[in-house]
Coordinates of C-alpha atoms and ligand atoms in Angstrom, one line a residue:
M1 CA 0.0 0.0 0.0
K2 CA 1.3 3.5 -0.9
I3 CA 1.8 5.8 2.1
S4 CA -0.3 8.4 0.3
A5 CA -3.3 6.1 0.7
L6 CA -3.1 6.6 4.4
G7 CA -1.7 10.1 4.6
E8 CA 0.8 11.4 7.2
F9 CA -1.7 11.3 10.1
G10 CA -3.0 7.9 9.2
L11 CA 0.5 6.6 9.2
I12 CA 1.2 8.1 12.6
R13 CA -2.0 6.4 14.0
N14 CA -0.6 3.1 12.7
I15 CA 2.7 3.7 14.6
Q16 CA 0.7 4.7 17.6
R17 CA -1.3 1.4 17.6
L18 CA 2.0 -0.6 17.6
F19 CA 3.1 1.2 20.8
P20 CA 0.2 1.5 23.1
R21 CA 0.8 3.6 26.2
T22 CA 1.9 1.1 29.0
S23 CA 3.9 3.2 31.4
P24 CA 2.0 5.3 33.9
S25 CA 4.8 7.9 33.6
T26 CA 3.9 8.6 30.0
L27 CA 1.2 11.2 30.6
I28 CA 1.1 12.1 26.9
G29 CA 2.6 9.9 24.3
I30 CA 2.2 10.0 20.5
G31 CA -0.5 12.4 19.3
D32 CA 0.1 15.8 20.9
D33 CA 2.5 18.7 20.3
A34 CA 5.0 17.2 22.7
A35 CA 5.3 14.0 24.8
A36 CA 4.8 14.6 28.5
L37 CA 6.7 12.3 30.8
R38 CA 6.4 12.3 34.6
L39 CA 9.8 12.4 36.3
S40 CA 8.7 12.9 39.9
S41 CA 5.4 13.7 41.6
A42 CA 5.9 17.4 40.6
A43 CA 8.1 17.6 37.5
V44 CA 6.9 16.7 33.9
L45 CA 9.5 16.5 31.1
L46 CA 8.2 17.7 27.7
A47 CA 9.9 16.2 24.6
T48 CA 9.4 17.2 21.0
T49 CA 11.3 16.7 17.7
D50 CA 10.9 18.0 14.2
M51 CA 12.7 17.6 10.9
L52 CA 13.3 20.2 8.3
L53 CA 14.3 18.7 4.9
E54 CA 15.8 20.6 2.0
G55 CA 13.4 20.5 -0.9
V56 CA 10.5 19.7 1.3
H57 CA 10.5 22.3 4.1
F58 CA 12.9 24.8 2.8
D59 CA 14.8 25.8 -0.4
L60 CA 18.2 27.3 -0.1
S61 CA 17.5 29.6 -3.0
Y62 CA 15.3 31.7 -0.8
T63 CA 16.3 31.1 2.8
D64 CA 19.6 32.1 4.4
F65 CA 21.3 29.9 6.9
Y66 CA 20.8 32.2 9.9
S67 CA 17.0 32.1 9.3
L68 CA 17.1 28.4 8.8
G69 CA 18.8 27.9 12.2
W70 CA 16.3 30.3 13.8
K71 CA 13.4 28.5 12.3
S72 CA 14.6 25.0 13.2
A73 CA 14.7 26.2 16.9
A74 CA 11.3 28.0 16.5
V75 CA 9.2 25.1 15.3
N76 CA 10.3 23.0 18.3
L77 CA 10.0 25.8 20.8
S78 CA 6.5 26.4 19.5
D79 CA 5.5 22.8 20.4
I80 CA 6.8 23.3 24.0
A81 CA 4.8 26.6 24.1
A82 CA 1.7 24.8 23.0
M83 CA 2.0 22.5 26.1
G84 CA 2.4 25.4 28.4
G85 CA 6.0 24.4 29.1
I86 CA 9.4 26.1 29.6
P87 CA 12.0 25.0 27.0
R88 CA 15.3 23.9 28.6
F89 CA 17.6 21.8 26.4
C90 CA 18.1 21.3 22.6
L91 CA 19.7 18.6 20.5
T92 CA 20.4 19.2 16.8
S93 CA 21.3 16.5 14.2
L94 CA 22.4 17.4 10.7
G95 CA 22.8 15.5 7.5
I96 CA 25.1 17.7 5.5
H97 CA 25.7 17.6 1.8
P98 CA 29.3 18.2 0.9
R99 CA 28.5 21.4 -1.1
I100 CA 27.5 23.1 2.1
T101 CA 30.4 25.1 3.7
V102 CA 31.7 25.5 7.2
E103 CA 30.7 29.1 7.2
Q104 CA 27.1 28.2 6.3
I105 CA 26.8 25.8 9.2
A106 CA 28.3 28.4 11.5
E107 CA 25.6 30.9 10.3
F108 CA 22.9 28.2 10.9
Y109 CA 24.0 27.9 14.5
R110 CA 24.2 31.6 15.0
G111 CA 20.5 31.8 14.1
F112 CA 19.7 28.8 16.2
R113 CA 21.6 30.2 19.2
A114 CA 20.0 33.6 18.9
L115 CA 16.5 32.3 19.4
A116 CA 17.4 29.4 21.8
R117 CA 19.3 31.9 24.0
S118 CA 16.4 34.3 24.1
H119 CA 14.4 31.5 25.7
K120 CA 17.4 30.4 27.9
A121 CA 17.4 27.0 26.2
V122 CA 20.8 25.4 25.8
L123 CA 22.2 23.1 23.1
V124 CA 23.5 19.9 24.8
G125 CA 24.1 17.5 21.9
G126 CA 23.1 16.1 18.5
D127 CA 24.6 14.2 15.6
T128 CA 26.5 15.1 12.4
C129 CA 26.4 13.0 9.2
R130 CA 27.1 13.3 5.5
S131 CA 24.0 13.5 3.4
R132 CA 23.8 12.5 -0.3
N133 CA 20.6 14.4 -1.0
G134 CA 20.5 17.9 0.4
L135 CA 20.5 19.3 3.9
V136 CA 18.6 17.3 6.6
I137 CA 17.9 19.0 10.0
S138 CA 16.4 17.3 13.0
V139 CA 15.9 19.2 16.2
T140 CA 14.8 17.9 19.6
V141 CA 13.8 20.2 22.4
L142 CA 13.2 19.2 26.0
G143 CA 11.2 21.3 28.3
E144 CA 9.5 21.2 31.7
T145 CA 6.2 21.9 33.2
K146 CA 3.9 20.6 35.9
K147 CA 0.9 18.3 35.4
A148 CA -1.7 20.7 36.6
V149 CA -0.3 23.5 34.4
M150 CA 0.2 21.5 31.2
R151 CA -2.3 21.9 28.4
T152 CA -3.0 19.3 25.7
R153 CA -5.1 19.0 22.5
S154 CA -7.8 16.9 24.1
G155 CA -9.6 19.1 26.7
A156 CA -12.0 21.2 24.5
R157 CA -15.7 20.9 25.4
P158 CA -18.9 22.1 23.6
G159 CA -19.5 25.8 24.4
D160 CA -15.8 26.6 24.8
R161 CA -14.7 29.6 22.9
V162 CA -11.8 29.3 20.3
F163 CA -9.0 31.9 20.6
V164 CA -5.9 32.5 18.5
T165 CA -2.8 34.6 19.2
G166 CA -1.4 37.1 16.7
S167 CA -2.6 37.1 13.1
L168 CA -2.8 34.1 10.7
G169 CA -1.7 33.5 7.1
D170 CA 1.3 35.8 7.0
S171 CA 3.8 33.0 6.8
A172 CA 2.1 31.2 3.9
A173 CA 1.8 34.5 2.0
G174 CA 5.4 35.2 2.8
L175 CA 6.4 31.8 1.3
E176 CA 4.5 32.6 -1.8
I177 CA 6.3 35.9 -2.1
L178 CA 9.7 34.3 -1.5
K179 CA 9.1 31.6 -4.1
T180 CA 8.7 34.3 -6.7
G181 CA 10.9 37.0 -5.1
G182 CA 14.4 35.9 -4.1
K183 CA 16.9 35.1 -1.4
G184 CA 17.4 35.5 2.3
Q185 CA 15.1 37.6 4.6
G186 CA 13.2 38.8 1.6
A187 CA 16.3 40.7 0.5
R188 CA 15.2 40.8 -3.1
V189 CA 11.6 40.9 -2.2
R190 CA 10.1 44.2 -3.1
G191 CA 7.7 46.2 -1.0
R192 CA 7.6 46.8 2.8
E193 CA 4.7 44.5 3.5
E194 CA 6.1 41.8 1.3
K195 CA 9.4 41.9 3.2
K196 CA 7.6 41.7 6.6
L197 CA 5.5 38.7 5.4
A198 CA 8.6 36.9 4.0
L199 CA 10.3 37.4 7.4
K200 CA 7.3 35.9 9.2
H201 CA 7.9 32.8 7.1
L202 CA 11.7 32.7 7.5
R203 CA 12.0 33.7 11.2
P204 CA 8.7 32.8 13.0
I205 CA 8.5 33.9 16.7
P206 CA 7.3 31.0 18.9
R207 CA 4.8 32.1 21.5
V208 CA 6.6 30.7 24.5
A209 CA 5.8 33.3 27.1
E210 CA 2.2 33.5 25.9
G211 CA 1.7 29.7 26.0
R212 CA 3.2 29.7 29.5
A213 CA 1.0 32.5 30.7
I214 CA -2.2 31.0 29.2
A215 CA -1.3 27.6 30.9
L216 CA -0.5 29.2 34.2
S217 CA -3.7 31.2 34.3
G218 CA -5.7 27.9 34.1
C219 CA -8.2 29.4 31.7
A220 CA -7.6 27.1 28.7
S221 CA -9.2 23.7 28.2
A222 CA -7.0 22.8 25.2
M223 CA -4.1 24.3 23.3
I224 CA -2.1 23.6 20.1
D225 CA 0.3 25.6 18.0
I226 CA -0.7 26.4 14.4
S227 CA 2.0 24.7 12.4
D228 CA -0.1 22.9 9.7
G229 CA -2.8 25.6 9.3
L230 CA -5.8 26.8 11.3
S231 CA -8.3 24.4 9.7
S232 CA -5.9 21.4 10.2
D233 CA -4.8 22.3 13.7
L234 CA -8.3 23.1 14.9
G235 CA -9.2 19.7 13.4
H236 CA -6.5 18.1 15.5
V237 CA -8.0 19.6 18.7
C238 CA -11.5 18.6 17.7
E239 CA -10.4 15.1 16.9
Q240 CA -8.5 14.6 20.1
S241 CA -11.3 16.2 22.1
R242 CA -14.1 14.4 20.2
V243 CA -16.0 17.6 19.4
G244 CA -16.6 19.9 16.4
A245 CA -16.1 23.7 16.0
E246 CA -17.5 26.7 14.1
I247 CA -15.4 29.6 13.1
H248 CA -16.6 33.0 12.1
A249 CA -14.8 34.0 8.9
D250 CA -14.8 37.8 9.6
K251 CA -13.2 37.2 13.1
V252 CA -10.1 35.4 11.8
P253 CA -7.3 37.9 12.5
L254 CA -5.6 39.0 9.3
S255 CA -2.7 41.5 9.3
R256 CA -2.8 44.7 7.3
D257 CA 0.4 43.5 5.5
L258 CA -1.4 40.3 4.4
R259 CA -4.5 42.1 3.3
R260 CA -2.4 44.4 1.1
A261 CA -0.2 41.7 -0.3
A262 CA -3.0 39.2 -1.0
K263 CA -4.4 41.5 -3.7
K264 CA -1.3 40.6 -5.7
L265 CA -1.1 37.0 -4.7
K266 CA -3.0 33.9 -5.8
K267 CA -5.4 33.5 -2.9
T268 CA -7.5 35.6 -0.6
S269 CA -6.1 36.6 2.9
L270 CA -8.7 34.2 4.5
E271 CA -7.5 31.3 2.4
Y272 CA -3.9 31.9 3.6
A273 CA -5.1 32.1 7.2
L274 CA -7.3 29.0 7.1
S275 CA -5.0 26.6 5.3
G276 CA -1.6 28.3 5.0
G277 CA 0.3 26.9 8.0
E278 CA 3.6 27.7 9.7
D279 CA 2.2 30.7 11.6
Y280 CA 3.4 29.2 14.9
E281 CA 0.7 31.1 16.7
L282 CA -1.3 29.4 19.5
L283 CA -4.9 28.2 19.3
F284 CA -6.6 27.6 22.6
T285 CA -10.1 27.0 23.8
V286 CA -11.6 28.6 26.9
P287 CA -14.9 27.7 28.7
P288 CA -17.1 30.9 28.9
A289 CA -16.8 31.1 32.7
Q290 CA -13.0 31.1 32.5
I291 CA -12.7 34.0 29.9
K292 CA -12.2 36.5 32.8
K293 CA -9.0 34.6 33.7
L294 CA -7.4 35.2 30.3
P295 CA -4.0 36.8 31.2
P296 CA -2.9 40.1 29.6
L297 CA -0.5 39.3 26.7
K298 CA 1.8 41.5 24.7
I299 CA 0.3 40.3 21.4
P300 CA -3.4 40.4 20.3
V301 CA -5.6 37.5 21.2
T302 CA -8.8 37.0 19.1
E303 CA -11.9 35.0 19.7
I304 CA -12.8 33.4 16.4
G305 CA -15.4 30.8 17.1
M306 CA -16.9 28.1 19.4
I307 CA -16.5 24.4 20.1
V308 CA -19.7 22.4 19.4
R309 CA -21.0 18.9 20.0
E310 CA -21.5 17.9 16.4
R311 CA -18.2 16.6 14.9
G312 CA -16.7 18.5 11.9
L313 CA -15.7 22.1 11.3
S314 CA -17.8 24.8 9.9
L315 CA -17.1 28.3 8.6
I316 CA -19.8 31.0 9.1
D317 CA -19.5 34.0 6.8
G318 CA -20.6 37.6 7.5
A319 CA -24.1 36.9 6.3
G320 CA -24.5 33.9 8.6
K321 CA -24.1 31.4 5.8
R322 CA -22.5 28.1 7.0
T323 CA -20.1 26.0 4.9
L324 CA -18.1 22.9 5.7
L325 CA -14.5 23.8 6.6
K326 CA -12.3 20.9 5.5
P327 CA -8.9 20.6 7.2
R328 CA -6.7 21.8 4.3
G329 CA -3.5 22.6 6.0
Y330 CA -0.2 21.0 5.3
E331 CA 0.0 17.2 5.3
H332 CA 3.0 15.2 4.1
F333 CA 1.8 12.4 1.8
R334 CA -1.6 13.9 1.1
P335 CA -2.7 12.6 -2.3
I336 CA -3.7 15.5 -4.6
N337 CA -4.6 14.2 -8.1
G338 CA -2.5 11.2 -7.2
R339 CA 0.5 13.3 -6.2
A340 CA 1.7 13.9 -2.6
K341 CA 1.7 17.6 -1.8
R342 CA 5.0 19.2 -1.0
R343 CA 5.6 22.4 1.0
I344 CA 7.6 24.1 -1.8
Ligands
LIG401 P1 3.6 18.8 15.2 O1 3.0 19.3 13.9 O2 3.0 19.5 16.4 O3 5.1 18.8 15.2 P2 3.1 16.2 14.2 O4 1.9 16.3 13.4 O5 4.4 16.2 13.6 O6 3.0 17.3 15.4 O7 3.1 14.9 15.1 C1 1.9 14.5 15.8 C2 2.3 13.4 16.9 O8 2.8 12.3 16.2 C3 3.4 13.9 17.8 O9 3.1 13.3 19.1 C4 4.7 13.2 17.3 O10 5.6 13.0 18.3 C5 4.1 11.9 16.7 N1 4.9 11.3 15.6 C6 5.0 11.8 14.4 N2 5.8 11.0 13.6 C7 6.1 9.9 14.4 C8 6.9 8.8 14.2 N3 7.5 8.5 13.0 N4 7.1 7.9 15.3 C9 6.5 8.2 16.5 N5 5.7 9.3 16.7 C10 5.5 10.2 15.7
LIG402 MG1 2.7 21.3 17.2

């Protein structure tokens, strides 16, 4: 059977079935943003790992090595943020093609270090190999939290309100601009808003302090980071929580840069926001009685919809018209006209 017949998430479910959770110390195993492992009665270790592959996740014709290092740290820190954790330790493994230079790897680690340091996370190990086919990056981040503080994908209940941090769709639009624009930090990308969107794609800012504050406040019933796209990641929360959700199209936060740039791009701002992915913002659900506990954050937080009993996602437009919202975010091995979708 071809893997595209199952899809990325079907394949992960198969792996999950082979390794049922047996240890009581495994609070959360396969299926959330990070594994949560009980070390003592108080301490929970969070562990997450992500790969970035040349030709799949990035293209060296439009990313610079500093940004690539930054982003490799960001995608993992974001998973720790989504669990309400504090990132502590990192491990980086590289498969390096001989055409890549010592200076480029140093630049990668400068970018990685800049972001990791700003969160007081330290690099403690990794692995280095030669690769025959492009650059392979694998990053693991370990973090800590407490069981009572931790948030997962599975706690959303009907009636809970759906919130997101920041604005959505910028990164996907930035990628579109980079693919047609040029190299490194949007250097050859024209226009102020285009450059800002490109930078959102190349150097996303993981919402670590925000995730921690939301978790500590105790207001959220579930939390996830938006890595695959709003529709997909909300879909993950609903699947794990066995609920559905409705989203109001005109409440989805869209930046002014995205609105301006989208006029020249292939899709509408809303399409980028719903299915673009790689925003690394947080999505969380809050029971109405807990909304007053929402902590003050330095970035905007927007209520975009509600959790409902009926499974499935729906999108409600300004006129009140309801349409089915299919999870259309990024999925490795998703068959499209018989071909697996790739990020680039
Ligand atoms: P995220 O987008 O937050 O990084 P993923 O969709 O990559 O999450 O993964 C979902 C869950 O599946 C996570 O718990 C992850 O650890 C687990 N997972 C993914 N691939 C594998 C694999 N090959 N073996 C074991 N667990 C996996
Ligand atoms: Mg995640």
